[in-house]
JSON list of N, CA and C in Angstrom, two decimals:
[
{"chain": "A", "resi": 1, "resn": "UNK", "atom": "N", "xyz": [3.33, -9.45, 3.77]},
{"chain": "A", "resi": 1, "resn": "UNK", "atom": "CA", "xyz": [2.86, -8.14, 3.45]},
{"chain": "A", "resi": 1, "resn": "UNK", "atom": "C", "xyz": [1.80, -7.76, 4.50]},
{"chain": "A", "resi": 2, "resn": "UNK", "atom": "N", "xyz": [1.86, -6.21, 4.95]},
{"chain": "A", "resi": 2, "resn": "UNK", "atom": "CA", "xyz": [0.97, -6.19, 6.28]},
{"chain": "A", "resi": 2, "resn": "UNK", "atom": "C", "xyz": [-0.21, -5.52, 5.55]},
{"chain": "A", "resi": 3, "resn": "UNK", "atom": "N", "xyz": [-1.36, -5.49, 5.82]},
{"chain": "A", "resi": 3, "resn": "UNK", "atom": "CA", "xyz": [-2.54, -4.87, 4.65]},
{"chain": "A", "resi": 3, "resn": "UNK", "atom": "C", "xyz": [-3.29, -4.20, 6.01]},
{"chain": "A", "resi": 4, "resn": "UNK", "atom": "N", "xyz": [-3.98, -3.20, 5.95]},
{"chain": "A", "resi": 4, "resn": "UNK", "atom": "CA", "xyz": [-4.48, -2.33, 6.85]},
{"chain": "A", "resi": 4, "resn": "UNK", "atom": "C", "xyz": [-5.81, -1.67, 6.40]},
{"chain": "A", "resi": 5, "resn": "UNK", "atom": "N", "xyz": [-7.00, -2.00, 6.88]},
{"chain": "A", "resi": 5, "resn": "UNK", "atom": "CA", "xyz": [-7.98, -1.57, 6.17]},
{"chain": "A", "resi": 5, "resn": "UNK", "atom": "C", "xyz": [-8.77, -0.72, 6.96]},
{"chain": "A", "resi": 6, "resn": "UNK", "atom": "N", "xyz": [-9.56, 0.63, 6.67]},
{"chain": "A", "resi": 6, "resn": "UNK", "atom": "CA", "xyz": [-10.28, 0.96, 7.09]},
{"chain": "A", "resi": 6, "resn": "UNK", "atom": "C", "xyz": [-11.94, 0.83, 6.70]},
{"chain": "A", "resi": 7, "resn": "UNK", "atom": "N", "xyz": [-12.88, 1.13, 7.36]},
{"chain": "A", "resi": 7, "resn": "UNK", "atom": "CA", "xyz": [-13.89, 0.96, 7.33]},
{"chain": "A", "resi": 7, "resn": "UNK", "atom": "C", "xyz": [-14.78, 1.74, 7.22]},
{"chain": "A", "resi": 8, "resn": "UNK", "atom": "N", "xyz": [-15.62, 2.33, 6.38]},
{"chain": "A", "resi": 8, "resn": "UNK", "atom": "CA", "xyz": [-16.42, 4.34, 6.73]},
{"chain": "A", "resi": 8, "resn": "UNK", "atom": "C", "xyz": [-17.11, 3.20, 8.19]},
{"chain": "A", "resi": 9, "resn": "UNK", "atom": "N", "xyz": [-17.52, 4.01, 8.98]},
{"chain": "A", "resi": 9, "resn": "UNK", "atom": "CA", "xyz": [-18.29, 4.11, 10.02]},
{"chain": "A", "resi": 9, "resn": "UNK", "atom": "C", "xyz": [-17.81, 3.00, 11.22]},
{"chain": "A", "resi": 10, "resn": "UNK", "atom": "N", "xyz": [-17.02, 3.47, 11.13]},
{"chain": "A", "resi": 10, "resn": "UNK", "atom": "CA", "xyz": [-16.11, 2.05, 11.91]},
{"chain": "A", "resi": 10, "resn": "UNK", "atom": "C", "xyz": [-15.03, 3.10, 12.88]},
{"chain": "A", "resi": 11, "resn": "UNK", "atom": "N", "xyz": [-14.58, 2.39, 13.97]},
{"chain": "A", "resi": 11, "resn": "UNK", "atom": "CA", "xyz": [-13.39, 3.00, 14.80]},
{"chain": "A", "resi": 11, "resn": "UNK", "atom": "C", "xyz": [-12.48, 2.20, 14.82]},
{"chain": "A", "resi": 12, "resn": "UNK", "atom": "N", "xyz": [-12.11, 1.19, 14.50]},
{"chain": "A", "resi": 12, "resn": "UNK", "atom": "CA", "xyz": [-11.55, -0.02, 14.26]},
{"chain": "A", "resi": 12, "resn": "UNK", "atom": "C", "xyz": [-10.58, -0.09, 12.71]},
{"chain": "A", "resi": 13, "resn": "UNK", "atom": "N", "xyz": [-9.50, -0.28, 12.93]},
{"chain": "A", "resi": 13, "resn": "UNK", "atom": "CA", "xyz": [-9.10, -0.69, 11.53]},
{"chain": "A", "resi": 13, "resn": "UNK", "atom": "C", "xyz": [-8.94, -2.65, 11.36]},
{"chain": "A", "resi": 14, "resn": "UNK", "atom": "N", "xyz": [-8.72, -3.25, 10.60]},
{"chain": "A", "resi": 14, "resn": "UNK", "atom": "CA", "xyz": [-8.49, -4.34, 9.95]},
{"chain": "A", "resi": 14, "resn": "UNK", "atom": "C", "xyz": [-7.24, -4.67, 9.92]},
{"chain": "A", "resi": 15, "resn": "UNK", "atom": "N", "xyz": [-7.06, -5.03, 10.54]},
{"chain": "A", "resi": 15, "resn": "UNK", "atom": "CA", "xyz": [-4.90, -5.10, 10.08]},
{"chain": "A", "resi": 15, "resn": "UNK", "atom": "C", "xyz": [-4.40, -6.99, 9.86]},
{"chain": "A", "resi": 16, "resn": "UNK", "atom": "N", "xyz": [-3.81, -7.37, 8.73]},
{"chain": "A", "resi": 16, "resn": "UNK", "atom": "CA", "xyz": [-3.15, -8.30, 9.00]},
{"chain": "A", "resi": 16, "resn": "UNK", "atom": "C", "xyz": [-2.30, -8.87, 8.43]},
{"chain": "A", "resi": 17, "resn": "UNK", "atom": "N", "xyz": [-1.64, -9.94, 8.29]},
{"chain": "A", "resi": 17, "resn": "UNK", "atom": "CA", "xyz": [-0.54, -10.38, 7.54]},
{"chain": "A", "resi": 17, "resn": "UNK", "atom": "C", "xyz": [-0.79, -11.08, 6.19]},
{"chain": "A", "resi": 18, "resn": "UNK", "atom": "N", "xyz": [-0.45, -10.91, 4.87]},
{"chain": "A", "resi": 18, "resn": "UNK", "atom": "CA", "xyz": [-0.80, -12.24, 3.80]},
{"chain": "A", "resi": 18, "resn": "UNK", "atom": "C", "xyz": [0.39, -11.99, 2.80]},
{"chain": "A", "resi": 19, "resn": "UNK", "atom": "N", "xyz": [0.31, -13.17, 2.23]},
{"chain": "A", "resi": 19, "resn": "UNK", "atom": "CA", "xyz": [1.29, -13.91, 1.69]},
{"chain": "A", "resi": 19, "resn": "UNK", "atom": "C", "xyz": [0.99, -13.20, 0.31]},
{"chain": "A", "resi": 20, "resn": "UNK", "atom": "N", "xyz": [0.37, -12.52, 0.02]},
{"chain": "A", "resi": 20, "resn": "UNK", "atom": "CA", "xyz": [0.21, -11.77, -1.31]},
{"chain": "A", "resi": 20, "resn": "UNK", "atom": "C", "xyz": [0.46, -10.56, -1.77]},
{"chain": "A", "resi": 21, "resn": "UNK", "atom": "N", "xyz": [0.80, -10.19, -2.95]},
{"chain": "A", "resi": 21, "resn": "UNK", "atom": "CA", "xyz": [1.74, -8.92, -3.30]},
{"chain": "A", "resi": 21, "resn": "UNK", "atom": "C", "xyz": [0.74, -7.86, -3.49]},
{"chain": "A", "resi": 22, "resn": "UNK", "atom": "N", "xyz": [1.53, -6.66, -3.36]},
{"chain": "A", "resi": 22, "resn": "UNK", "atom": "CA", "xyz": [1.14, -5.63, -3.31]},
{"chain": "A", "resi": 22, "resn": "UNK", "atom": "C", "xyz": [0.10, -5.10, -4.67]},
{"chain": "A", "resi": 23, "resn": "UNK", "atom": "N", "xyz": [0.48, -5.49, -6.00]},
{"chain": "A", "resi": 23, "resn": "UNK", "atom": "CA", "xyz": [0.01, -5.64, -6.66]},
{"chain": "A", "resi": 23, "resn": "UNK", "atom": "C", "xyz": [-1.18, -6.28, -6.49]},
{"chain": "A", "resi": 24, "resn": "UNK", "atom": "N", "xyz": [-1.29, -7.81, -6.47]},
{"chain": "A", "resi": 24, "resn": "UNK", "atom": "CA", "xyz": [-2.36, -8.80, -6.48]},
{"chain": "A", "resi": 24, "resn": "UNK", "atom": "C", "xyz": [-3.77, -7.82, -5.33]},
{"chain": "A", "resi": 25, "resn": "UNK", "atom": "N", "xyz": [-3.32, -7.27, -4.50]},
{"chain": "A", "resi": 25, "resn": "UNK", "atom": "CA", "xyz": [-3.99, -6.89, -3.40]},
{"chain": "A", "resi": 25, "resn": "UNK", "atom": "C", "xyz": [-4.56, -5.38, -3.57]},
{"chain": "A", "resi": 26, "resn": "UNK", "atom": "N", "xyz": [-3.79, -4.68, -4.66]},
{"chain": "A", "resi": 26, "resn": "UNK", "atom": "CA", "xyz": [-4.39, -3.44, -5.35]},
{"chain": "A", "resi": 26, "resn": "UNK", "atom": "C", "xyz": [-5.34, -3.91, -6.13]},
{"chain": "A", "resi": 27, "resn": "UNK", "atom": "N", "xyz": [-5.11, -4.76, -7.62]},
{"chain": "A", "resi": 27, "resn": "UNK", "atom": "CA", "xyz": [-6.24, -5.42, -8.49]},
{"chain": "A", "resi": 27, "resn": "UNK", "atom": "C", "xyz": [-7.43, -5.56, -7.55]},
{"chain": "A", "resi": 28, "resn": "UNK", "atom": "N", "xyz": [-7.65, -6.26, -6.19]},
{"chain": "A", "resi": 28, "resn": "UNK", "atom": "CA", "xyz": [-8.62, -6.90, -5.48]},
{"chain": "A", "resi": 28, "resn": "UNK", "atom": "C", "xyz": [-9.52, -5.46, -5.28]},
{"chain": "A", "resi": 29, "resn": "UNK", "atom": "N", "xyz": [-8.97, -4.78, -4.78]},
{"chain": "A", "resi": 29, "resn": "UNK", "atom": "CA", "xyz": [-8.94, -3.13, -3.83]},
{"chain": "A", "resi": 29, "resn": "UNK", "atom": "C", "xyz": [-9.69, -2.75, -5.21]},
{"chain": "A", "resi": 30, "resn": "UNK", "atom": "N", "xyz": [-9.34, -2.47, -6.43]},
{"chain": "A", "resi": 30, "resn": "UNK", "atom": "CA", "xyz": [-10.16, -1.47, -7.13]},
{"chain": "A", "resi": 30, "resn": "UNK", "atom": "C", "xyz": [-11.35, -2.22, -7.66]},
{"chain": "A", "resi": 31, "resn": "UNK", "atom": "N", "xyz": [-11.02, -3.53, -8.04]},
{"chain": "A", "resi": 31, "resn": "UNK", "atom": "CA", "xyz": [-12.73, -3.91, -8.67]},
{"chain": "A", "resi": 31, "resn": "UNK", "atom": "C", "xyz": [-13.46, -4.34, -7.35]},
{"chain": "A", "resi": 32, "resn": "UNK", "atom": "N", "xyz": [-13.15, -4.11, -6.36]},
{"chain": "A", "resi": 32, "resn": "UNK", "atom": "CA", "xyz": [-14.16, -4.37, -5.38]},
{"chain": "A", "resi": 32, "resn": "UNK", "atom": "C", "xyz": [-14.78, -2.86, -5.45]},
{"chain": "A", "resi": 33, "resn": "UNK", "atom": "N", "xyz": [-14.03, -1.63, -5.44]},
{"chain": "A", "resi": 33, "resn": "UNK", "atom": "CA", "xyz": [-14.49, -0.67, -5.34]},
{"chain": "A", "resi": 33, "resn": "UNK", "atom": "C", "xyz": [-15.38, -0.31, -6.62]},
{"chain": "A", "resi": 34, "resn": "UNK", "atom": "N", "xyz": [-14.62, -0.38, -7.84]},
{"chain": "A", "resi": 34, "resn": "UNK", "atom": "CA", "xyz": [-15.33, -0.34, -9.16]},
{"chain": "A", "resi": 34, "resn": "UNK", "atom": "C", "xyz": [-16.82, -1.08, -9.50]},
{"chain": "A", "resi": 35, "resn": "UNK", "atom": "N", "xyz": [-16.95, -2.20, -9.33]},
{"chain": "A", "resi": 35, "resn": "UNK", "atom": "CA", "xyz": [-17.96, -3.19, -8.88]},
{"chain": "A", "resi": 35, "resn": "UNK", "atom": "C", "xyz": [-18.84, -3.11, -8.01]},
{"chain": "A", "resi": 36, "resn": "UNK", "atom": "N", "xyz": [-18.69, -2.55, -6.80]},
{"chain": "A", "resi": 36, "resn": "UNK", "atom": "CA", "xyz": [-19.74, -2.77, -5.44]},
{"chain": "A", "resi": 36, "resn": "UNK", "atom": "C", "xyz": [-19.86, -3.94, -5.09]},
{"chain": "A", "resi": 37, "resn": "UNK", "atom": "N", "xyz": [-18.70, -4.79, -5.15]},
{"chain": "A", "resi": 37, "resn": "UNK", "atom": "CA", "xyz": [-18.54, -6.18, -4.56]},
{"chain": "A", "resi": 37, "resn": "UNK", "atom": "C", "xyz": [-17.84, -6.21, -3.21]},
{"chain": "A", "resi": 38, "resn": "UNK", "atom": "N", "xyz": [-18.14, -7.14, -3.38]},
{"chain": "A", "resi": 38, "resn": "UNK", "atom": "CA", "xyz": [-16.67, -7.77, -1.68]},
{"chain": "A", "resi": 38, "resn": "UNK", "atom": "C", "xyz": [-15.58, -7.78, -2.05]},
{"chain": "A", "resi": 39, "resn": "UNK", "atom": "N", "xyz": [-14.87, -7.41, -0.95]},
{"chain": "A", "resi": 39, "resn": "UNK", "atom": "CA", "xyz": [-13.31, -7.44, -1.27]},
{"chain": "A", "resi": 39, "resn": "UNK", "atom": "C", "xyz": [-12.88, -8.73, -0.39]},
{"chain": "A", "resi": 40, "resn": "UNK", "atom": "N", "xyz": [-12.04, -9.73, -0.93]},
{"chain": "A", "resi": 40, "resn": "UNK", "atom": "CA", "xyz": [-12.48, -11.01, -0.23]},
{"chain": "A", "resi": 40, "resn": "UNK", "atom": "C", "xyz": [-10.61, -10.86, -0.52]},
{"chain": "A", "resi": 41, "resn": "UNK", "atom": "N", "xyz": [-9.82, -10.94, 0.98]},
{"chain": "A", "resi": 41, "resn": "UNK", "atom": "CA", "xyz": [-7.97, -11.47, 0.86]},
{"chain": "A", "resi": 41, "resn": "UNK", "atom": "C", "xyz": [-8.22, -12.58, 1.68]},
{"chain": "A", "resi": 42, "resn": "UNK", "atom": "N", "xyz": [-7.45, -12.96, 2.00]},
{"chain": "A", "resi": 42, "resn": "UNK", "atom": "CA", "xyz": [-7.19, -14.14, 2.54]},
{"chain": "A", "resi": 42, "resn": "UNK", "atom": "C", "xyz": [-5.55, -13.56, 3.86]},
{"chain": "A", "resi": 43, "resn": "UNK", "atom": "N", "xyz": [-5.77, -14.38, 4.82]},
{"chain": "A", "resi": 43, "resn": "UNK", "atom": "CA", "xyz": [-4.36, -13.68, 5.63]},
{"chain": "A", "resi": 43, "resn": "UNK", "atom": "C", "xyz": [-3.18, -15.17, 5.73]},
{"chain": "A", "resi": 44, "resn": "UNK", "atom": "N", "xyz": [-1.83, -14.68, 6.19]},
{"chain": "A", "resi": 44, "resn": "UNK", "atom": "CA", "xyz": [-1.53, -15.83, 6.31]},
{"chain": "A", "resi": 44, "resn": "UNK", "atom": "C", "xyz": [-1.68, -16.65, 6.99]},
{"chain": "A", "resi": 45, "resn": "UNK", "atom": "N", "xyz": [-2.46, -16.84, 7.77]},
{"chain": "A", "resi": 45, "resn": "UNK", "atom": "CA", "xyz": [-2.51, -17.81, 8.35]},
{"chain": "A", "resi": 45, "resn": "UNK", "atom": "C", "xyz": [-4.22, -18.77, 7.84]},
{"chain": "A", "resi": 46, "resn": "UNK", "atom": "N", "xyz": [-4.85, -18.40, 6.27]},
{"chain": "A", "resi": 46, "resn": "UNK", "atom": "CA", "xyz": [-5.56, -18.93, 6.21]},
{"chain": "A", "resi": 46, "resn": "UNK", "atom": "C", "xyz": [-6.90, -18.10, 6.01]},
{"chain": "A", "resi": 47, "resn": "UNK", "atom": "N", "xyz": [-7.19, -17.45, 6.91]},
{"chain": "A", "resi": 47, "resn": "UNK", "atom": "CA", "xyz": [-8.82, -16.56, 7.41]},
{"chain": "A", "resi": 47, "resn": "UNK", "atom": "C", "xyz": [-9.20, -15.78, 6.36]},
{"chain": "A", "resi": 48, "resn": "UNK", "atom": "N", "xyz": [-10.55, -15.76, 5.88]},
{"chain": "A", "resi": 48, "resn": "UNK", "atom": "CA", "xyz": [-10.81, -15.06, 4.80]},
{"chain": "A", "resi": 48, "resn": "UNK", "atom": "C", "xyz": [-11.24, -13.68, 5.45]},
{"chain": "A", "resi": 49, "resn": "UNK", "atom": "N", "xyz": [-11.07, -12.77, 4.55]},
{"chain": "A", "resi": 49, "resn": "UNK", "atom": "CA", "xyz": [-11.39, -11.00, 5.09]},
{"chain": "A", "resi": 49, "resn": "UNK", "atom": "C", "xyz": [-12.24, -10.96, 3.96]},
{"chain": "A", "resi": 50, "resn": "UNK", "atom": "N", "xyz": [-13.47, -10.76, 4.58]},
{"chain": "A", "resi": 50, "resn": "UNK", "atom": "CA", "xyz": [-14.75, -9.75, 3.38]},
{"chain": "A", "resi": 50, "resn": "UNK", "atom": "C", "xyz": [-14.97, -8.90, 3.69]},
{"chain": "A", "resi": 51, "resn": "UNK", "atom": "N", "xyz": [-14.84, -7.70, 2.76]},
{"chain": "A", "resi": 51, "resn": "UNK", "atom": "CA", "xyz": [-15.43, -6.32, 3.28]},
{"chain": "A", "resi": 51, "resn": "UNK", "atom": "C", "xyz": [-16.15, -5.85, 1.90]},
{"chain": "A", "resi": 52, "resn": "UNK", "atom": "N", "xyz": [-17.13, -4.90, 1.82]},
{"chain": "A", "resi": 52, "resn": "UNK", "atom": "CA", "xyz": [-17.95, -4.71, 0.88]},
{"chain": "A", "resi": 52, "resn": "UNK", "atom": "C", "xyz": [-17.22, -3.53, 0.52]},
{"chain": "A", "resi": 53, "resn": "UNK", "atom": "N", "xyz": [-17.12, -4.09, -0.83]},
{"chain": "A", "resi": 53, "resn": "UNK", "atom": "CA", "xyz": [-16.30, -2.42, -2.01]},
{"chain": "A", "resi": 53, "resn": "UNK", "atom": "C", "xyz": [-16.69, -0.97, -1.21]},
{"chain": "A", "resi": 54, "resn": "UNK", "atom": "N", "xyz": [-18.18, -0.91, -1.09]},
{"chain": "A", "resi": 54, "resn": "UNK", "atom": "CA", "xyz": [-18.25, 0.63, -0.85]},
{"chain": "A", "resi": 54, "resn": "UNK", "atom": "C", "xyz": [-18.61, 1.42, 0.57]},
{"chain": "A", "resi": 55, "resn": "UNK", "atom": "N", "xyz": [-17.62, 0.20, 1.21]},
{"chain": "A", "resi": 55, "resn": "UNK", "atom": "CA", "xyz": [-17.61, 0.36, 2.47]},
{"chain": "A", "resi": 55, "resn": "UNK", "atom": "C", "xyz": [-16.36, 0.97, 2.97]},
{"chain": "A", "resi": 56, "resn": "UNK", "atom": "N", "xyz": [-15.19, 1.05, 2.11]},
{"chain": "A", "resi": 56, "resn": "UNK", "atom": "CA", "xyz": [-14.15, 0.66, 1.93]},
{"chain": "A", "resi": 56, "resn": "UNK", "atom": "C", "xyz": [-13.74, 2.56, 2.44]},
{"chain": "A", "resi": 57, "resn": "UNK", "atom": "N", "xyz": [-12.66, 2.43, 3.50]},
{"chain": "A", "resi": 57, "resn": "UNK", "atom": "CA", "xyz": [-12.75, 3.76, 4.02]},
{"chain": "A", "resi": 57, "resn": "UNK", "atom": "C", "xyz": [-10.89, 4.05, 3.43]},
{"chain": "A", "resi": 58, "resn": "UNK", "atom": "N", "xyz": [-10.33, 3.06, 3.59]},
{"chain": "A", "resi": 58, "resn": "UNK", "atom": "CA", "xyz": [-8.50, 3.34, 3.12]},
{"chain": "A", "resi": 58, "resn": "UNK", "atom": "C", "xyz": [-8.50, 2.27, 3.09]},
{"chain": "A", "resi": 59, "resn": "UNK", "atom": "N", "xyz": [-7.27, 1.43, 2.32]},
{"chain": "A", "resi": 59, "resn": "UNK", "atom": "CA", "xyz": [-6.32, 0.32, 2.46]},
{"chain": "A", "resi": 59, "resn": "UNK", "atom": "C", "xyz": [-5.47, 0.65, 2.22]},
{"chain": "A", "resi": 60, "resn": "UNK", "atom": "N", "xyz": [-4.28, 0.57, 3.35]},
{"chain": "A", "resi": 60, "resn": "UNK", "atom": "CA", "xyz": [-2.80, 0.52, 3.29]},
{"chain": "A", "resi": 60, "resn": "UNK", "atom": "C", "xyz": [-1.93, -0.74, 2.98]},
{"chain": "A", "resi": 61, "resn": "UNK", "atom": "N", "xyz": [-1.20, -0.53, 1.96]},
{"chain": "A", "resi": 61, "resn": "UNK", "atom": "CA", "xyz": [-0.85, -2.02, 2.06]},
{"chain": "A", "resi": 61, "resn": "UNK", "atom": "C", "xyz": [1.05, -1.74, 1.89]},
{"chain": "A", "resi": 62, "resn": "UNK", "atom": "N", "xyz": [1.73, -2.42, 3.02]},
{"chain": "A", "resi": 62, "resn": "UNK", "atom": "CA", "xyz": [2.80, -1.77, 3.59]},
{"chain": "A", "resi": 62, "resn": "UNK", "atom": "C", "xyz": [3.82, -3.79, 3.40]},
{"chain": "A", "resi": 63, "resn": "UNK", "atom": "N", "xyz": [4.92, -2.98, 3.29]},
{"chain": "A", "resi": 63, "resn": "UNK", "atom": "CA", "xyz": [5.78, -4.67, 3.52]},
{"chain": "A", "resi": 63, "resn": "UNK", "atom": "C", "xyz": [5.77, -5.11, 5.05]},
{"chain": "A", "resi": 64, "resn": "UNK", "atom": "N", "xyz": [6.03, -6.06, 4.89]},
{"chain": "A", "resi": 64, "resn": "UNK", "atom": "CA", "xyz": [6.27, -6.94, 6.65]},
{"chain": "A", "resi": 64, "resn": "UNK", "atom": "C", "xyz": [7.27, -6.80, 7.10]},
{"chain": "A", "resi": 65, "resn": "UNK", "atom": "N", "xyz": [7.36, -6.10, 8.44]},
{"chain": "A", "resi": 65, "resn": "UNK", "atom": "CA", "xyz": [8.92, -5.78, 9.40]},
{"chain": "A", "resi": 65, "resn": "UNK", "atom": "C", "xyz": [9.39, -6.76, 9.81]},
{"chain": "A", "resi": 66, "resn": "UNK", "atom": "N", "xyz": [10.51, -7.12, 9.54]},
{"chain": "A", "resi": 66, "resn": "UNK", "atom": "CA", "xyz": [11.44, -8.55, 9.76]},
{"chain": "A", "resi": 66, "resn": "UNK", "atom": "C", "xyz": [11.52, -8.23, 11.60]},
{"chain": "A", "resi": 67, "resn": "UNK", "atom": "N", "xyz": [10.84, -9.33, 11.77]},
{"chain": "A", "resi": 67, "resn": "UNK", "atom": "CA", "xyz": [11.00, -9.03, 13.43]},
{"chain": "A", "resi": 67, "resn": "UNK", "atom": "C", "xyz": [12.70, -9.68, 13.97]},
{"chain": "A", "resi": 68, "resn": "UNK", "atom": "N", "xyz": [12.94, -8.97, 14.84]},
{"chain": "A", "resi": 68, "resn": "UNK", "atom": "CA", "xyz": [14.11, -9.19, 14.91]},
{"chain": "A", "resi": 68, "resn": "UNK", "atom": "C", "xyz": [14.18, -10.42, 16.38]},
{"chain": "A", "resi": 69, "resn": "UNK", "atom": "N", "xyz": [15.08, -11.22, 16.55]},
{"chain": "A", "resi": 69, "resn": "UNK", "atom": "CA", "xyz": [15.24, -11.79, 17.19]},
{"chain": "A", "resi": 69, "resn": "UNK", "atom": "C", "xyz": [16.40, -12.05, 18.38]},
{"chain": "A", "resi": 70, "resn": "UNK", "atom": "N", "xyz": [16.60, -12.14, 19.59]},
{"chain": "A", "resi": 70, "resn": "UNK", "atom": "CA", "xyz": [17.81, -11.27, 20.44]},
{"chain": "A", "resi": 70, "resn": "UNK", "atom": "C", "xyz": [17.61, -10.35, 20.73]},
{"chain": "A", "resi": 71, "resn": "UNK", "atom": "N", "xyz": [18.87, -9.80, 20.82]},
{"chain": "A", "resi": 71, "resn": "UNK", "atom": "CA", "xyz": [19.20, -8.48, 21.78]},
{"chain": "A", "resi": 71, "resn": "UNK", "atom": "C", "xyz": [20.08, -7.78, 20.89]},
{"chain": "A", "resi": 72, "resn": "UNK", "atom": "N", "xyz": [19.32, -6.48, 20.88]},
{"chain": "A", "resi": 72, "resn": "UNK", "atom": "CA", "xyz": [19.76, -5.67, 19.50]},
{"chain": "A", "resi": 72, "resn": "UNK", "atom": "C", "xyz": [21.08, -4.53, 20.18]},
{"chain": "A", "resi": 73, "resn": "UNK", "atom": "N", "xyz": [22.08, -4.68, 19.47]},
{"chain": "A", "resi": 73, "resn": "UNK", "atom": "CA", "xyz": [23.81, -4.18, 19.85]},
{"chain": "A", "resi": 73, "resn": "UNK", "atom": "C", "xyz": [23.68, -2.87, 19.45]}
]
């Protein structure tokens, strides 16, 4: 799943890959916002992402494009 975050005051977005559903990753998204906590995912390859609830400018959270492999006919 590709997750895409923005940031208020930032030019930069957050972008990365995790092994967790769209769901699981909304729940995270609103009580971080609801709360004024950290929003703490994890990516796949391990790395933790903290960002503070009310910092929180968008999160897109989109499926993963099957990369293709070869030479496309």
């Amino acid at each position: 799943m590709e997750v895409r975050i923005g940031v208020q005051n930032t030019t930069r977005e957050i972008v990365f890959e995790t092994a967790a559903t769209a769901d699981q990753i909304t729940k995270e998204v609103e009580a971080a916002v609801k709360n004024k906590t950290l929003l703490s995912l994890i990516d796949d390859k391990g790395k933790k992402i903290l960002v503070p609830g009310e910092s929180l400018a968008f999160v897109e959270i989109g499926a993963s494009e099957q990369r293709r492999v070869g030479f496309a006919g």
